[in-house]
C-alpha cells in the first residue's frame, strides 16, 4: 500500500442552486498537520477557508461565512482575503492624476469612494496546481487586465498579476508578481485584506492579543490620511501586544520595525484556542492597516506598499513600473498551534 503524500491539491465543484451558479474550489492540504487552505480563483482568487482539524474539531483562522451564497449576496471584499490592486484602500471620488493625465475609477462604496482596487471580485485563471516532490501544495492563479472589459476603461494600463499560493510547514506563502504589459509607465500599489478570526464570541475576542511593531500611525479624516503622522500611544501602541478587549481600530500604521531578515512580523495570539498567527511581509510593504471594528469578532492585518490615497497625497510611495517591467512581492502567514 502506498503511503499518503503529506501535501495534496484537490479541486471540487461548488453549486449554488438558488443563484444558478457554480465554481471550482481548490483545496491545498497538509495531511500531516491537518491544515487546509481553500481558494476559489473565479471569485477574485480569494481564500474561503483556512483551518486546522484537531481531534475532529475544526479551528478556523480566516473569517468567512459557512455558505458561499451568503458571501455572494453581499460583497466578496468583506470576507476571506481580498486582493487589493492596483491600489489598496480608498481613492476619494475615484479621481487621480498620473504623469500629467487624469484618470477615474468608478466609485464602488456608499460615500462615492473607489475602494480596494479592481481585481478582488474578478475571475482569475489557474496556471498550475501541484505538490512538487511532496514538499508543498501549490496553486498559481493569474489575471490579465486585457481580458476584463471593466478594468481597462478605468485603469488603461495593461497588466498581469499572478499569485502563487504555497502551503508548507504550517506556513502559507503568497508570492505575487505584477508585470506592466503596456507601452507606458504604470502606477500601482498593492495590499491584502485578510480577515482573521478573533473569537467566536466577545469573551474569546478578549483573549486575543495583537502585536504590531509600528512607531507611528497616520492621522485620518473620514478614513483618509491628512498627511500628518503621529507617534503611537494608548490603544495605538501595540508594540508589546495588547488584548483586543475594548480596542477598536481602523488605522494605517507606519515607521515599522523590521526583524533582522528585513521582513516585518505581526502577531495575533488567541489565548483561549491556544494558537498564534503571524503575518509577515517583505521590504516592499512599509505600511499596515489594522481593522478591528466594534461588535465584530475578526481583525484584519493588511500589509500595504503605500498608504490610502497615496497616488494623490503621497505619490512618492507609488510603484512605477516601466513597460515590460515587473515586481515581486511576498507575504507569509504562519500558524503555531
JSON list of N, CA and C in Angstrom, two decimals, residues 7-15 22-30 35-51 124-130 137-141 165-167:
[
{"chain": "A", "resi": 7, "resn": "UNK", "atom": "N", "xyz": [1.47, 16.42, 1.23]},
{"chain": "A", "resi": 7, "resn": "UNK", "atom": "CA", "xyz": [0.79, 17.57, 0.63]},
{"chain": "A", "resi": 7, "resn": "UNK", "atom": "C", "xyz": [-0.07, 17.13, -0.55]},
{"chain": "A", "resi": 8, "resn": "UNK", "atom": "N", "xyz": [-1.24, 17.73, -0.66]},
{"chain": "A", "resi": 8, "resn": "UNK", "atom": "CA", "xyz": [-2.14, 17.44, -1.76]},
{"chain": "A", "resi": 8, "resn": "UNK", "atom": "C", "xyz": [-2.80, 18.73, -2.24]},
{"chain": "A", "resi": 9, "resn": "UNK", "atom": "N", "xyz": [-3.20, 18.73, -3.51]},
{"chain": "A", "resi": 9, "resn": "UNK", "atom": "CA", "xyz": [-4.06, 19.77, -4.06]},
{"chain": "A", "resi": 9, "resn": "UNK", "atom": "C", "xyz": [-5.26, 19.09, -4.68]},
{"chain": "A", "resi": 10, "resn": "UNK", "atom": "N", "xyz": [-6.43, 19.41, -4.19]},
{"chain": "A", "resi": 10, "resn": "UNK", "atom": "CA", "xyz": [-7.66, 18.85, -4.72]},
{"chain": "A", "resi": 10, "resn": "UNK", "atom": "C", "xyz": [-8.55, 19.97, -5.25]},
{"chain": "A", "resi": 11, "resn": "UNK", "atom": "N", "xyz": [-9.48, 19.61, -6.09]},
{"chain": "A", "resi": 11, "resn": "UNK", "atom": "CA", "xyz": [-10.48, 20.58, -6.55]},
{"chain": "A", "resi": 11, "resn": "UNK", "atom": "C", "xyz": [-11.85, 19.94, -6.49]},
{"chain": "A", "resi": 12, "resn": "UNK", "atom": "N", "xyz": [-12.84, 20.78, -6.25]},
{"chain": "A", "resi": 12, "resn": "UNK", "atom": "CA", "xyz": [-14.22, 20.30, -6.22]},
{"chain": "A", "resi": 12, "resn": "UNK", "atom": "C", "xyz": [-15.15, 21.39, -6.73]},
{"chain": "A", "resi": 13, "resn": "UNK", "atom": "N", "xyz": [-16.24, 20.97, -7.30]},
{"chain": "A", "resi": 13, "resn": "UNK", "atom": "CA", "xyz": [-17.22, 21.89, -7.85]},
{"chain": "A", "resi": 13, "resn": "UNK", "atom": "C", "xyz": [-18.24, 22.25, -6.78]},
{"chain": "A", "resi": 14, "resn": "UNK", "atom": "N", "xyz": [-18.48, 23.56, -6.63]},
{"chain": "A", "resi": 14, "resn": "UNK", "atom": "CA", "xyz": [-19.48, 24.05, -5.69]},
{"chain": "A", "resi": 14, "resn": "UNK", "atom": "C", "xyz": [-20.66, 24.58, -6.49]},
{"chain": "A", "resi": 15, "resn": "UNK", "atom": "N", "xyz": [-21.84, 24.09, -6.20]},
{"chain": "A", "resi": 15, "resn": "UNK", "atom": "CA", "xyz": [-23.05, 24.50, -6.91]},
{"chain": "A", "resi": 15, "resn": "UNK", "atom": "C", "xyz": [-23.95, 25.27, -5.94]},
{"chain": "A", "resi": 22, "resn": "UNK", "atom": "N", "xyz": [-22.08, 28.07, -10.27]},
{"chain": "A", "resi": 22, "resn": "UNK", "atom": "CA", "xyz": [-21.17, 27.02, -9.83]},
{"chain": "A", "resi": 22, "resn": "UNK", "atom": "C", "xyz": [-19.73, 27.52, -9.95]},
{"chain": "A", "resi": 23, "resn": "UNK", "atom": "N", "xyz": [-18.88, 27.05, -9.06]},
{"chain": "A", "resi": 23, "resn": "UNK", "atom": "CA", "xyz": [-17.48, 27.47, -9.03]},
{"chain": "A", "resi": 23, "resn": "UNK", "atom": "C", "xyz": [-16.60, 26.27, -8.72]},
{"chain": "A", "resi": 24, "resn": "UNK", "atom": "N", "xyz": [-15.35, 26.37, -9.15]},
{"chain": "A", "resi": 24, "resn": "UNK", "atom": "CA", "xyz": [-14.36, 25.35, -8.80]},
{"chain": "A", "resi": 24, "resn": "UNK", "atom": "C", "xyz": [-13.54, 25.86, -7.62]},
{"chain": "A", "resi": 25, "resn": "UNK", "atom": "N", "xyz": [-13.52, 25.07, -6.57]},
{"chain": "A", "resi": 25, "resn": "UNK", "atom": "CA", "xyz": [-12.74, 25.40, -5.39]},
{"chain": "A", "resi": 25, "resn": "UNK", "atom": "C", "xyz": [-11.52, 24.50, -5.32]},
{"chain": "A", "resi": 26, "resn": "UNK", "atom": "N", "xyz": [-10.35, 25.10, -5.07]},
{"chain": "A", "resi": 26, "resn": "UNK", "atom": "CA", "xyz": [-9.11, 24.35, -4.91]},
{"chain": "A", "resi": 26, "resn": "UNK", "atom": "C", "xyz": [-8.76, 24.28, -3.43]},
{"chain": "A", "resi": 27, "resn": "UNK", "atom": "N", "xyz": [-8.36, 23.09, -2.99]},
{"chain": "A", "resi": 27, "resn": "UNK", "atom": "CA", "xyz": [-8.03, 22.86, -1.58]},
{"chain": "A", "resi": 27, "resn": "UNK", "atom": "C", "xyz": [-6.59, 22.40, -1.48]},
{"chain": "A", "resi": 28, "resn": "UNK", "atom": "N", "xyz": [-5.76, 23.20, -0.82]},
{"chain": "A", "resi": 28, "resn": "UNK", "atom": "CA", "xyz": [-4.37, 22.83, -0.54]},
{"chain": "A", "resi": 28, "resn": "UNK", "atom": "C", "xyz": [-4.35, 22.18, 0.84]},
{"chain": "A", "resi": 29, "resn": "UNK", "atom": "N", "xyz": [-3.75, 21.00, 0.92]},
{"chain": "A", "resi": 29, "resn": "UNK", "atom": "CA", "xyz": [-3.86, 20.19, 2.13]},
{"chain": "A", "resi": 29, "resn": "UNK", "atom": "C", "xyz": [-2.48, 19.79, 2.63]},
{"chain": "A", "resi": 30, "resn": "UNK", "atom": "N", "xyz": [-2.27, 19.94, 3.93]},
{"chain": "A", "resi": 30, "resn": "UNK", "atom": "CA", "xyz": [-1.14, 19.35, 4.63]},
{"chain": "A", "resi": 30, "resn": "UNK", "atom": "C", "xyz": [-1.71, 18.21, 5.47]},
{"chain": "A", "resi": 35, "resn": "UNK", "atom": "N", "xyz": [-3.94, 20.75, 8.04]},
{"chain": "A", "resi": 35, "resn": "UNK", "atom": "CA", "xyz": [-4.21, 22.15, 7.73]},
{"chain": "A", "resi": 35, "resn": "UNK", "atom": "C", "xyz": [-4.73, 22.24, 6.30]},
{"chain": "A", "resi": 36, "resn": "UNK", "atom": "N", "xyz": [-5.75, 23.07, 6.10]},
{"chain": "A", "resi": 36, "resn": "UNK", "atom": "CA", "xyz": [-6.42, 23.18, 4.81]},
{"chain": "A", "resi": 36, "resn": "UNK", "atom": "C", "xyz": [-6.52, 24.65, 4.40]},
{"chain": "A", "resi": 37, "resn": "UNK", "atom": "N", "xyz": [-6.26, 24.89, 3.13]},
{"chain": "A", "resi": 37, "resn": "UNK", "atom": "CA", "xyz": [-6.38, 26.23, 2.55]},
{"chain": "A", "resi": 37, "resn": "UNK", "atom": "C", "xyz": [-7.28, 26.12, 1.32]},
{"chain": "A", "resi": 38, "resn": "UNK", "atom": "N", "xyz": [-8.39, 26.86, 1.31]},
{"chain": "A", "resi": 38, "resn": "UNK", "atom": "CA", "xyz": [-9.37, 26.77, 0.23]},
{"chain": "A", "resi": 38, "resn": "UNK", "atom": "C", "xyz": [-9.43, 28.09, -0.54]},
{"chain": "A", "resi": 39, "resn": "UNK", "atom": "N", "xyz": [-9.32, 27.99, -1.86]},
{"chain": "A", "resi": 39, "resn": "UNK", "atom": "CA", "xyz": [-9.26, 29.16, -2.74]},
{"chain": "A", "resi": 39, "resn": "UNK", "atom": "C", "xyz": [-10.23, 28.96, -3.89]},
{"chain": "A", "resi": 40, "resn": "UNK", "atom": "N", "xyz": [-10.95, 30.02, -4.24]},
{"chain": "A", "resi": 40, "resn": "UNK", "atom": "CA", "xyz": [-11.82, 30.00, -5.42]},
{"chain": "A", "resi": 40, "resn": "UNK", "atom": "C", "xyz": [-11.29, 31.03, -6.41]},
{"chain": "A", "resi": 41, "resn": "UNK", "atom": "N", "xyz": [-10.53, 30.60, -7.43]},
{"chain": "A", "resi": 41, "resn": "UNK", "atom": "CA", "xyz": [-9.95, 31.56, -8.39]},
{"chain": "A", "resi": 41, "resn": "UNK", "atom": "C", "xyz": [-10.99, 32.44, -9.07]},
{"chain": "A", "resi": 42, "resn": "UNK", "atom": "N", "xyz": [-12.16, 31.88, -9.39]},
{"chain": "A", "resi": 42, "resn": "UNK", "atom": "CA", "xyz": [-13.17, 32.64, -10.12]},
{"chain": "A", "resi": 42, "resn": "UNK", "atom": "C", "xyz": [-13.79, 33.75, -9.30]},
{"chain": "A", "resi": 43, "resn": "UNK", "atom": "N", "xyz": [-13.54, 33.76, -8.00]},
{"chain": "A", "resi": 43, "resn": "UNK", "atom": "CA", "xyz": [-14.04, 34.81, -7.12]},
{"chain": "A", "resi": 43, "resn": "UNK", "atom": "C", "xyz": [-12.88, 35.60, -6.54]},
{"chain": "A", "resi": 44, "resn": "UNK", "atom": "N", "xyz": [-12.10, 36.20, -7.44]},
{"chain": "A", "resi": 44, "resn": "UNK", "atom": "CA", "xyz": [-11.01, 37.07, -7.01]},
{"chain": "A", "resi": 44, "resn": "UNK", "atom": "C", "xyz": [-9.81, 36.37, -6.43]},
{"chain": "A", "resi": 45, "resn": "UNK", "atom": "N", "xyz": [-9.67, 35.06, -6.67]},
{"chain": "A", "resi": 45, "resn": "UNK", "atom": "CA", "xyz": [-8.61, 34.27, -6.01]},
{"chain": "A", "resi": 45, "resn": "UNK", "atom": "C", "xyz": [-8.64, 34.47, -4.50]},
{"chain": "A", "resi": 46, "resn": "UNK", "atom": "N", "xyz": [-9.84, 34.60, -3.98]},
{"chain": "A", "resi": 46, "resn": "UNK", "atom": "CA", "xyz": [-10.00, 34.82, -2.54]},
{"chain": "A", "resi": 46, "resn": "UNK", "atom": "C", "xyz": [-9.84, 33.50, -1.79]},
{"chain": "A", "resi": 47, "resn": "UNK", "atom": "N", "xyz": [-9.43, 33.62, -0.53]},
{"chain": "A", "resi": 47, "resn": "UNK", "atom": "CA", "xyz": [-9.33, 32.47, 0.37]},
{"chain": "A", "resi": 47, "resn": "UNK", "atom": "C", "xyz": [-10.65, 32.32, 1.09]},
{"chain": "A", "resi": 48, "resn": "UNK", "atom": "N", "xyz": [-11.31, 31.19, 0.90]},
{"chain": "A", "resi": 48, "resn": "UNK", "atom": "CA", "xyz": [-12.60, 30.95, 1.53]},
{"chain": "A", "resi": 48, "resn": "UNK", "atom": "C", "xyz": [-12.54, 29.88, 2.61]},
{"chain": "A", "resi": 49, "resn": "UNK", "atom": "N", "xyz": [-11.35, 29.52, 3.00]},
{"chain": "A", "resi": 49, "resn": "UNK", "atom": "CA", "xyz": [-11.17, 28.60, 4.11]},
{"chain": "A", "resi": 49, "resn": "UNK", "atom": "C", "xyz": [-9.71, 28.46, 4.45]},
{"chain": "A", "resi": 50, "resn": "UNK", "atom": "N", "xyz": [-9.38, 28.58, 5.72]},
{"chain": "A", "resi": 50, "resn": "UNK", "atom": "CA", "xyz": [-8.03, 28.34, 6.23]},
{"chain": "A", "resi": 50, "resn": "UNK", "atom": "C", "xyz": [-8.23, 27.81, 7.64]},
{"chain": "A", "resi": 51, "resn": "UNK", "atom": "N", "xyz": [-7.96, 26.51, 7.84]},
{"chain": "A", "resi": 51, "resn": "UNK", "atom": "CA", "xyz": [-8.33, 25.91, 9.11]},
{"chain": "A", "resi": 51, "resn": "UNK", "atom": "C", "xyz": [-7.48, 24.67, 9.39]},
{"chain": "A", "resi": 124, "resn": "UNK", "atom": "N", "xyz": [-10.22, 34.96, -11.85]},
{"chain": "A", "resi": 124, "resn": "UNK", "atom": "CA", "xyz": [-8.83, 34.70, -12.18]},
{"chain": "A", "resi": 124, "resn": "UNK", "atom": "C", "xyz": [-8.74, 33.33, -12.85]},
{"chain": "A", "resi": 125, "resn": "UNK", "atom": "N", "xyz": [-7.63, 33.10, -13.53]},
{"chain": "A", "resi": 125, "resn": "UNK", "atom": "CA", "xyz": [-7.38, 31.83, -14.20]},
{"chain": "A", "resi": 125, "resn": "UNK", "atom": "C", "xyz": [-6.36, 31.02, -13.39]},
{"chain": "A", "resi": 126, "resn": "UNK", "atom": "N", "xyz": [-6.41, 29.70, -13.56]},
{"chain": "A", "resi": 126, "resn": "UNK", "atom": "CA", "xyz": [-5.45, 28.82, -12.89]},
{"chain": "A", "resi": 126, "resn": "UNK", "atom": "C", "xyz": [-4.31, 28.52, -13.85]},
{"chain": "A", "resi": 127, "resn": "UNK", "atom": "N", "xyz": [-3.09, 28.80, -13.41]},
{"chain": "A", "resi": 127, "resn": "UNK", "atom": "CA", "xyz": [-1.92, 28.47, -14.21]},
{"chain": "A", "resi": 127, "resn": "UNK", "atom": "C", "xyz": [-1.43, 27.07, -13.88]},
{"chain": "A", "resi": 128, "resn": "UNK", "atom": "N", "xyz": [-1.38, 26.74, -12.59]},
{"chain": "A", "resi": 128, "resn": "UNK", "atom": "CA", "xyz": [-0.94, 25.40, -12.20]},
{"chain": "A", "resi": 128, "resn": "UNK", "atom": "C", "xyz": [-1.41, 25.08, -10.79]},
{"chain": "A", "resi": 129, "resn": "UNK", "atom": "N", "xyz": [-1.56, 23.80, -10.52]},
{"chain": "A", "resi": 129, "resn": "UNK", "atom": "CA", "xyz": [-1.79, 23.30, -9.17]},
{"chain": "A", "resi": 129, "resn": "UNK", "atom": "C", "xyz": [-0.98, 22.02, -9.04]},
{"chain": "A", "resi": 130, "resn": "UNK", "atom": "N", "xyz": [-0.16, 21.95, -7.99]},
{"chain": "A", "resi": 130, "resn": "UNK", "atom": "CA", "xyz": [0.74, 20.80, -7.90]},
{"chain": "A", "resi": 130, "resn": "UNK", "atom": "C", "xyz": [1.25, 20.62, -6.48]},
{"chain": "A", "resi": 137, "resn": "UNK", "atom": "N", "xyz": [2.18, 22.14, -1.15]},
{"chain": "A", "resi": 137, "resn": "UNK", "atom": "CA", "xyz": [0.99, 22.20, -2.01]},
{"chain": "A", "resi": 137, "resn": "UNK", "atom": "C", "xyz": [0.95, 23.60, -2.62]},
{"chain": "A", "resi": 138, "resn": "UNK", "atom": "N", "xyz": [0.78, 23.67, -3.95]},
{"chain": "A", "resi": 138, "resn": "UNK", "atom": "CA", "xyz": [0.91, 24.95, -4.66]},
{"chain": "A", "resi": 138, "resn": "UNK", "atom": "C", "xyz": [-0.27, 25.15, -5.60]},
{"chain": "A", "resi": 139, "resn": "UNK", "atom": "N", "xyz": [-0.78, 26.37, -5.60]},
{"chain": "A", "resi": 139, "resn": "UNK", "atom": "CA", "xyz": [-1.76, 26.80, -6.59]},
{"chain": "A", "resi": 139, "resn": "UNK", "atom": "C", "xyz": [-1.33, 28.17, -7.10]},
{"chain": "A", "resi": 140, "resn": "UNK", "atom": "N", "xyz": [-1.22, 28.32, -8.42]},
{"chain": "A", "resi": 140, "resn": "UNK", "atom": "CA", "xyz": [-0.86, 29.60, -9.02]},
{"chain": "A", "resi": 140, "resn": "UNK", "atom": "C", "xyz": [-2.02, 30.08, -9.88]},
{"chain": "A", "resi": 141, "resn": "UNK", "atom": "N", "xyz": [-2.44, 31.32, -9.62]},
{"chain": "A", "resi": 141, "resn": "UNK", "atom": "CA", "xyz": [-3.54, 31.92, -10.38]},
{"chain": "A", "resi": 141, "resn": "UNK", "atom": "C", "xyz": [-3.07, 33.24, -10.96]},
{"chain": "A", "resi": 165, "resn": "UNK", "atom": "N", "xyz": [0.13, 30.61, -4.40]},
{"chain": "A", "resi": 165, "resn": "UNK", "atom": "CA", "xyz": [-0.22, 30.22, -3.03]},
{"chain": "A", "resi": 165, "resn": "UNK", "atom": "C", "xyz": [0.53, 28.93, -2.71]},
{"chain": "A", "resi": 166, "resn": "UNK", "atom": "N", "xyz": [1.29, 28.95, -1.63]},
{"chain": "A", "resi": 166, "resn": "UNK", "atom": "CA", "xyz": [2.05, 27.75, -1.25]},
{"chain": "A", "resi": 166, "resn": "UNK", "atom": "C", "xyz": [1.76, 27.42, 0.21]},
{"chain": "A", "resi": 167, "resn": "UNK", "atom": "N", "xyz": [1.37, 26.17, 0.45]},
{"chain": "A", "resi": 167, "resn": "UNK", "atom": "CA", "xyz": [1.17, 25.68, 1.81]},
{"chain": "A", "resi": 167, "resn": "UNK", "atom": "C", "xyz": [2.29, 24.72, 2.15]}
]
